[in-house]
Amino acid sequence: MPHARKSVTAAQVADEFSRTAKVLVRHFNERLGEHGVSTPRSRLVVEVARSQPIRLTELALAVGIAQGTASTLVDALVRDGLLERQTSADDRRSVLLRVTAQGAALAQDWTAGYERAAEELFRPLTPEQMSTLVDILRTLTADEASPAGG
Amino acid sequence: MPHARKSVTAAQVADEFSRTAKVLVRHFNERLGEHGVSTPRSRLVVEVARSQPIRLTELALAVGIAQGTASTLVDALVRDGLLERQTSADDRRSVLLRVTAQGAALAQDWTAGYERAAEELFRPLTPEQMSTLVDILRTLTADEASPAGG
DNA sequence: TATCAATGCATCGACGTCTATGTAACCTCC
DNA sequence: GGAGGTTACATAGACGTCGATGCATTGATA
């Protein structure tokens, strides 16, 4: 339980945060690389598998990237046979995304890999620290919008 | 003070972290953009101003980027007249970096901008939460190395 | 001194990311 | 039912990032 200590400046917190974020990104890329996929690609496929059918913009929102970025990544995933695009009947501007059979299988593998990587990374924390961390993170992003681009 | 609650999975923490990291990056880019600079460029110049003379690899380590990335960014900053490269007399492979007069002036401005942006971002947190957050972040990166590339 | 490994930096190719913009479809409202 | 704004997606251009690799220099060793 934290008690009074030398106070930290916001800039120090930002530095530390940015550093940690890079460590996290690197860790996930390494672990998922062992499964033959990058973190962003796996996140997209996993999210589609979980929420299909899902529109492109919803997907971008769900994983926290700009719509244009999602469009490009999805394009590659469709070319690779992991996702399917289908124009919505209700709104022909919309694209509904689904996983292919291959995509679904890989999504399972990658989800497991992602979870294992997360467990490795957060193993040093107690459950209470993890819970505290999530609280703090949610507080920080409480009133933030999503990336532009749509 | 956090007490027992529904426990979070490591993957949830990772998701939340990654989301928050993006918000943070966007926020800093916006604020520093008002000063006419990107976050990575400002971080390099500020770090050189603080630690000059500094070798390229040390600088990369200090700001948490790969050596090759630092090399490219520094190259642009030298072209823009903010930094100076100087071959070390002791070891002619090494490059010593310093800020120019212009770079020093901008570093001051950008440091202030960076600090203000950080304060805005972390304003929702109590000092105790900030301290807790830093503790947790340091715990997470305690045994992590820096990016490869050198 | 000659050789070979290690070190410091630069460069390359690929990737993910953003904002800004273009295009097609939809919706509103007269 | 047509005009004009809005929405959904695609595309373009720029940037930061990485890992891998190449080149020059240094150091260690025989």
Coordinates of C-alpha atoms (C1' of nucleotides) in Angstrom, one line a residue:
Chain A
M1 CA 0.0 0.0 0.0
P2 CA 1.6 3.3 -1.1
H3 CA 2.2 5.9 1.6
A4 CA 3.7 9.4 1.5
R5 CA 6.9 9.6 -0.5
K6 CA 8.9 12.0 -2.6
S7 CA 6.3 13.3 -5.1
V8 CA 6.9 12.8 -8.8
T9 CA 6.4 15.4 -11.5
A10 CA 3.9 14.8 -14.3
A11 CA 6.8 14.8 -16.8
Q12 CA 8.5 12.1 -14.9
V13 CA 5.4 10.0 -15.0
A14 CA 5.1 10.7 -18.8
D15 CA 8.7 9.6 -19.3
E16 CA 8.3 6.4 -17.4
F17 CA 5.0 5.7 -19.1
S18 CA 6.5 6.1 -22.5
R19 CA 9.4 3.9 -21.7
T20 CA 7.2 1.2 -20.3
A21 CA 4.9 1.4 -23.4
K22 CA 7.9 0.7 -25.6
V23 CA 8.9 -2.3 -23.5
L24 CA 5.4 -3.6 -23.7
V25 CA 5.2 -3.1 -27.5
R26 CA 8.5 -4.9 -28.0
H27 CA 7.6 -7.7 -25.7
F28 CA 4.3 -8.4 -27.6
N29 CA 6.0 -8.2 -30.9
E30 CA 8.6 -10.7 -29.9
R31 CA 6.1 -13.1 -28.4
L32 CA 3.6 -12.8 -31.2
G33 CA 6.5 -13.0 -33.7
E34 CA 7.0 -16.5 -32.5
H35 CA 3.5 -17.1 -33.8
G36 CA 4.3 -15.5 -37.1
V37 CA 2.3 -12.4 -36.7
S38 CA 2.7 -8.8 -35.6
T39 CA 0.8 -7.3 -32.7
P40 CA -1.4 -5.0 -34.8
R41 CA -2.4 -7.7 -37.2
S42 CA -3.2 -10.2 -34.5
R43 CA -5.2 -7.6 -32.6
L44 CA -7.3 -6.9 -35.6
V45 CA -8.0 -10.6 -36.4
V46 CA -8.7 -11.4 -32.8
E47 CA -11.1 -8.5 -32.5
V48 CA -12.9 -9.5 -35.7
A49 CA -13.2 -13.1 -34.5
R50 CA -14.7 -11.9 -31.2
S51 CA -17.1 -9.3 -32.7
Q52 CA -17.9 -10.5 -36.2
P53 CA -19.5 -9.2 -38.2
I54 CA -18.0 -5.8 -37.5
R55 CA -17.8 -2.7 -39.5
L56 CA -14.4 -1.3 -40.3
T57 CA -14.8 1.9 -38.3
E58 CA -16.0 0.0 -35.3
L59 CA -13.0 -2.3 -35.5
A60 CA -10.7 0.7 -35.6
L61 CA -12.4 2.1 -32.6
A62 CA -12.2 -1.2 -30.7
V63 CA -8.5 -1.6 -31.2
G64 CA -7.7 2.1 -30.9
I65 CA -6.3 2.9 -34.3
A66 CA -7.3 5.4 -37.0
Q67 CA -9.8 4.3 -39.6
G68 CA -7.3 4.7 -42.4
T69 CA -4.8 2.5 -40.6
A70 CA -7.4 -0.2 -40.0
S71 CA -8.3 0.0 -43.7
T72 CA -4.8 -0.6 -44.8
L73 CA -4.2 -3.4 -42.4
V74 CA -7.5 -5.1 -43.1
D75 CA -6.6 -5.0 -46.8
A76 CA -3.5 -7.0 -46.2
L77 CA -5.3 -9.4 -44.0
V78 CA -8.0 -10.0 -46.6
R79 CA -5.2 -10.6 -49.2
D80 CA -3.7 -13.1 -46.8
G81 CA -7.0 -14.9 -46.5
L82 CA -7.6 -14.3 -42.8
L83 CA -10.5 -11.8 -43.1
E84 CA -13.4 -11.4 -45.5
R85 CA -14.9 -8.1 -46.5
Q86 CA -18.5 -8.0 -47.4
T87 CA -20.5 -4.9 -48.3
S88 CA -23.4 -4.4 -46.0
A89 CA -26.8 -4.9 -47.4
D90 CA -28.3 -2.2 -45.1
D91 CA -25.7 0.4 -46.0
R92 CA -23.7 -0.1 -49.0
R93 CA -20.9 2.2 -47.8
S94 CA -20.2 -0.1 -44.9
V95 CA -17.9 -3.0 -45.0
L96 CA -18.7 -6.0 -42.7
L97 CA -15.7 -8.0 -41.7
R98 CA -15.6 -11.6 -40.7
V99 CA -12.8 -14.1 -40.1
T100 CA -12.2 -16.9 -42.6
A101 CA -11.8 -20.5 -41.2
Q102 CA -8.1 -20.0 -41.3
G103 CA -8.4 -16.6 -39.6
A104 CA -10.5 -18.1 -36.9
A105 CA -8.0 -20.8 -36.2
L106 CA -5.1 -18.4 -36.1
A107 CA -7.1 -16.0 -33.9
Q108 CA -7.4 -18.7 -31.3
D109 CA -3.7 -19.3 -31.4
W110 CA -2.8 -15.7 -31.3
T111 CA -5.3 -15.0 -28.5
A112 CA -3.5 -17.6 -26.4
G113 CA -0.1 -16.1 -27.4
Y114 CA -1.3 -12.6 -26.5
E115 CA -2.6 -13.7 -23.2
R116 CA 0.6 -15.6 -22.3
A117 CA 2.6 -12.6 -23.3
A118 CA 0.5 -10.3 -21.1
E119 CA 0.8 -12.7 -18.2
E120 CA 4.6 -12.8 -18.6
L121 CA 4.7 -9.0 -18.7
F122 CA 2.5 -8.3 -15.8
R123 CA 3.7 -11.2 -13.7
P124 CA 5.7 -8.8 -11.4
L125 CA 2.5 -7.2 -10.3
T126 CA 0.2 -8.3 -7.6
P127 CA -3.5 -8.7 -8.6
E128 CA -4.2 -5.6 -6.5
Q129 CA -1.6 -3.6 -8.4
M130 CA -3.0 -4.7 -11.7
S131 CA -6.4 -3.6 -10.6
T132 CA -5.0 -0.3 -9.4
L133 CA -3.2 0.1 -12.7
V134 CA -6.4 -0.4 -14.7
D135 CA -8.2 2.1 -12.5
I136 CA -5.6 4.7 -13.1
L137 CA -5.4 4.0 -16.9
R138 CA -9.2 4.4 -17.1
T139 CA -9.1 7.6 -15.2
L140 CA -6.5 8.9 -17.7
T141 CA -8.5 8.1 -20.7
A142 CA -11.9 8.8 -19.3
D143 CA -12.6 11.9 -21.4
E144 CA -10.4 11.2 -24.4
A145 CA -11.8 10.7 -27.8
S146 CA -10.4 8.3 -30.4
P147 CA -8.0 9.0 -33.2
A148 CA -9.3 11.0 -36.0
G149 CA -9.4 9.9 -39.6
G150 CA -13.0 9.1 -40.1
Chain B
M1 CA -7.4 3.1 -1.5
P2 CA -8.1 0.0 -3.6
H3 CA -9.8 -2.9 -1.9
A4 CA -10.9 -6.3 -3.2
R5 CA -12.7 -6.1 -6.5
K6 CA -13.3 -8.1 -9.5
S7 CA -9.9 -9.2 -10.6
V8 CA -8.6 -8.2 -14.1
T9 CA -6.8 -10.4 -16.5
A10 CA -3.3 -9.6 -17.7
A11 CA -4.7 -9.2 -21.2
Q12 CA -7.2 -6.7 -20.1
V13 CA -4.4 -4.7 -18.4
A14 CA -2.4 -4.9 -21.6
D15 CA -5.4 -3.7 -23.7
E16 CA -6.0 -0.8 -21.4
F17 CA -2.3 0.1 -21.3
S18 CA -2.0 0.1 -25.0
R19 CA -5.0 2.3 -25.4
T20 CA -3.8 4.7 -22.8
A21 CA -0.4 4.8 -24.5
K22 CA -2.0 5.9 -27.7
V23 CA -3.9 8.6 -26.0
L24 CA -0.7 9.8 -24.4
V25 CA 1.2 9.9 -27.7
R26 CA -1.6 11.7 -29.4
H27 CA -1.8 14.3 -26.7
F28 CA 1.9 15.0 -26.7
N29 CA 2.0 15.3 -30.5
E30 CA -0.9 17.8 -30.4
R31 CA 0.6 19.9 -27.7
L32 CA 4.1 19.9 -29.0
G33 CA 2.8 20.4 -32.5
E34 CA 1.7 23.8 -31.3
H35 CA 5.4 24.4 -30.7
G36 CA 6.2 23.3 -34.2
V37 CA 7.9 20.0 -33.3
S38 CA 7.1 16.3 -33.0
T39 CA 7.5 14.5 -29.7
P40 CA 10.4 12.3 -30.8
R41 CA 12.4 15.3 -32.1
S42 CA 11.7 17.4 -29.1
R43 CA 12.7 14.5 -26.8
L44 CA 16.0 14.2 -28.6
V45 CA 16.9 17.8 -28.5
V46 CA 15.8 18.2 -24.9
E47 CA 17.9 15.2 -23.9
V48 CA 21.0 16.5 -25.7
A49 CA 20.5 19.9 -24.1
R50 CA 20.4 18.2 -20.7
S51 CA 23.3 15.8 -21.1
Q52 CA 25.6 17.3 -23.7
P53 CA 28.0 16.2 -24.9
I54 CA 26.4 12.9 -25.3
R55 CA 27.2 10.0 -27.7
L56 CA 24.6 8.8 -30.1
T57 CA 24.1 5.4 -28.5
E58 CA 23.8 6.9 -25.1
L59 CA 21.2 9.3 -26.4
A60 CA 19.2 6.4 -27.9
L61 CA 19.3 4.6 -24.7
A62 CA 18.3 7.7 -22.7
V63 CA 15.2 8.3 -24.8
G64 CA 14.4 4.6 -25.3
I65 CA 14.7 4.2 -29.1
A66 CA 16.9 2.1 -31.3
Q67 CA 20.2 3.4 -32.2
G68 CA 19.4 3.4 -35.9
T69 CA 16.3 5.5 -35.3
A70 CA 18.3 7.9 -33.2
S71 CA 20.8 8.2 -36.0
T72 CA 18.2 9.1 -38.6
L73 CA 16.5 11.6 -36.3
V74 CA 19.7 13.2 -35.3
D75 CA 20.6 13.5 -38.9
A76 CA 17.6 15.6 -39.6
L77 CA 18.1 17.7 -36.5
V78 CA 21.6 18.5 -37.5
R79 CA 20.4 19.5 -41.0
D80 CA 17.9 21.7 -39.3
G81 CA 20.6 23.4 -37.3
L82 CA 19.5 22.3 -33.8
L83 CA 22.2 19.8 -33.1
E84 CA 25.9 19.5 -33.8
R85 CA 27.8 16.3 -34.5
Q86 CA 31.4 16.1 -33.6
T87 CA 33.7 13.1 -33.9
S88 CA 35.1 12.2 -30.5
A89 CA 38.9 12.6 -30.2
D90 CA 39.1 9.6 -27.8
D91 CA 37.3 7.2 -30.1
R92 CA 36.9 8.2 -33.7
R93 CA 33.9 5.9 -34.1
S94 CA 31.9 7.9 -31.6
V95 CA 29.9 10.9 -32.3
L96 CA 29.5 13.6 -29.7
L97 CA 26.3 15.6 -29.8
R98 CA 25.6 19.1 -28.6
V99 CA 22.8 21.6 -29.1
T100 CA 23.4 24.7 -31.1
A101 CA 22.3 28.0 -29.7
Q102 CA 19.1 27.7 -31.6
G103 CA 18.6 24.2 -30.4
A104 CA 19.2 25.2 -26.8
A105 CA 16.6 28.0 -27.0
L106 CA 14.0 25.6 -28.6
A107 CA 14.8 22.9 -26.0
Q108 CA 13.8 25.3 -23.3
D109 CA 10.5 26.1 -25.0
W110 CA 9.8 22.4 -25.7
T111 CA 10.7 21.3 -22.2
A112 CA 8.1 23.8 -20.9
G113 CA 5.6 22.5 -23.5
Y114 CA 6.3 18.9 -22.6
E115 CA 5.8 19.6 -18.9
R116 CA 2.6 21.4 -19.5
A117 CA 1.3 18.6 -21.7
A118 CA 2.2 16.1 -19.0
E119 CA 0.5 18.1 -16.4
E120 CA -2.7 18.3 -18.4
L121 CA -2.6 14.7 -19.1
F122 CA -2.0 13.5 -15.5
R123 CA -4.2 16.2 -13.9
P124 CA -7.0 13.6 -13.2
L125 CA -4.6 11.7 -10.9
T126 CA -3.9 12.5 -7.3
P127 CA -0.2 12.8 -6.4
E128 CA -0.5 9.5 -4.6
Q129 CA -1.9 7.9 -7.8
M130 CA 1.0 9.3 -9.8
S131 CA 3.5 7.9 -7.4
T132 CA 1.8 4.6 -7.4
L133 CA 1.7 4.6 -11.2
V134 CA 5.4 5.3 -11.4
D135 CA 6.1 2.5 -8.9
I136 CA 4.1 0.1 -11.0
L137 CA 5.8 1.2 -14.2
R138 CA 9.2 0.7 -12.8
T139 CA 8.3 -2.7 -11.5
L140 CA 7.2 -3.6 -15.0
T141 CA 10.4 -2.5 -16.7
A142 CA 12.8 -3.5 -13.9
D143 CA 14.5 -6.3 -15.8
E144 CA 13.9 -5.2 -19.3
A145 CA 16.7 -4.3 -21.7
S146 CA 16.6 -1.5 -24.3
P147 CA 15.8 -1.9 -28.0
A148 CA 18.3 -3.7 -30.1
G149 CA 20.0 -2.2 -33.1
G150 CA 23.5 -1.4 -31.8
Chain C
dT1 C1' 52.6 -6.4 -36.2
dA2 C1' 48.9 -9.1 -38.1
dT3 C1' 44.6 -10.9 -37.2
dC4 C1' 40.1 -11.3 -35.4
dA5 C1' 36.4 -10.0 -32.5
dA6 C1' 33.9 -6.2 -30.6
dT7 C1' 32.1 -1.6 -30.8
dG8 C1' 29.9 2.8 -32.7
dC9 C1' 27.5 4.6 -36.2
dA10 C1' 25.0 4.9 -40.8
dT11 C1' 21.9 2.9 -44.0
dC12 C1' 18.3 -0.1 -45.9
dG13 C1' 13.7 -2.2 -46.3
dA14 C1' 9.6 -3.0 -44.0
dC15 C1' 6.0 -1.9 -41.1
dG16 C1' 2.3 0.7 -38.4
dT17 C1' 0.7 5.0 -37.7
dC18 C1' -1.2 9.5 -38.4
dT19 C1' -3.7 13.4 -40.8
dA20 C1' -5.7 14.9 -44.9
dT21 C1' -8.3 14.0 -48.7
dG22 C1' -11.1 11.7 -52.4
dT23 C1' -15.3 8.9 -53.7
dA24 C1' -19.5 6.7 -53.2
dA25 C1' -23.6 6.1 -50.6
dC26 C1' -27.0 7.9 -47.4
dC27 C1' -30.1 11.3 -45.3
dT28 C1' -32.7 15.7 -44.8
dC29 C1' -35.5 18.9 -46.2
dC30 C1' -37.7 21.8 -49.1
Chain D
dG1 C1' -37.1 14.2 -56.2
dG2 C1' -33.0 17.0 -56.2
dA3 C1' -29.3 19.8 -53.4
dG4 C1' -26.3 19.7 -49.9
dG5 C1' -24.4 18.0 -45.9
dT6 C1' -23.0 13.7 -43.5
dT7 C1' -21.1 9.2 -43.2
dA8 C1' -18.1 5.0 -44.5
dC9 C1' -14.3 3.6 -46.5
dA10 C1' -10.0 3.9 -49.5
dT11 C1' -5.8 6.2 -50.7
dA12 C1' -1.8 9.3 -50.4
dG13 C1' 2.1 11.3 -48.2
dA14 C1' 4.8 11.8 -44.3
dC15 C1' 6.8 10.2 -40.1
dG16 C1' 9.0 7.3 -36.4
dT17 C1' 10.2 2.9 -35.5
dC18 C1' 12.4 -1.5 -35.8
dG19 C1' 15.8 -5.3 -37.0
dA20 C1' 19.5 -6.4 -40.0
dT21 C1' 23.5 -5.3 -42.1
dG22 C1' 27.7 -2.7 -43.7
dC23 C1' 31.8 0.0 -42.7
dA24 C1' 35.2 2.1 -40.0
dT25 C1' 37.6 2.0 -35.7
dT26 C1' 39.2 0.0 -31.6
dG27 C1' 41.0 -3.6 -28.6
dA28 C1' 42.9 -8.2 -27.6
dT29 C1' 46.0 -11.7 -28.6
dA30 C1' 49.4 -14.3 -30.4

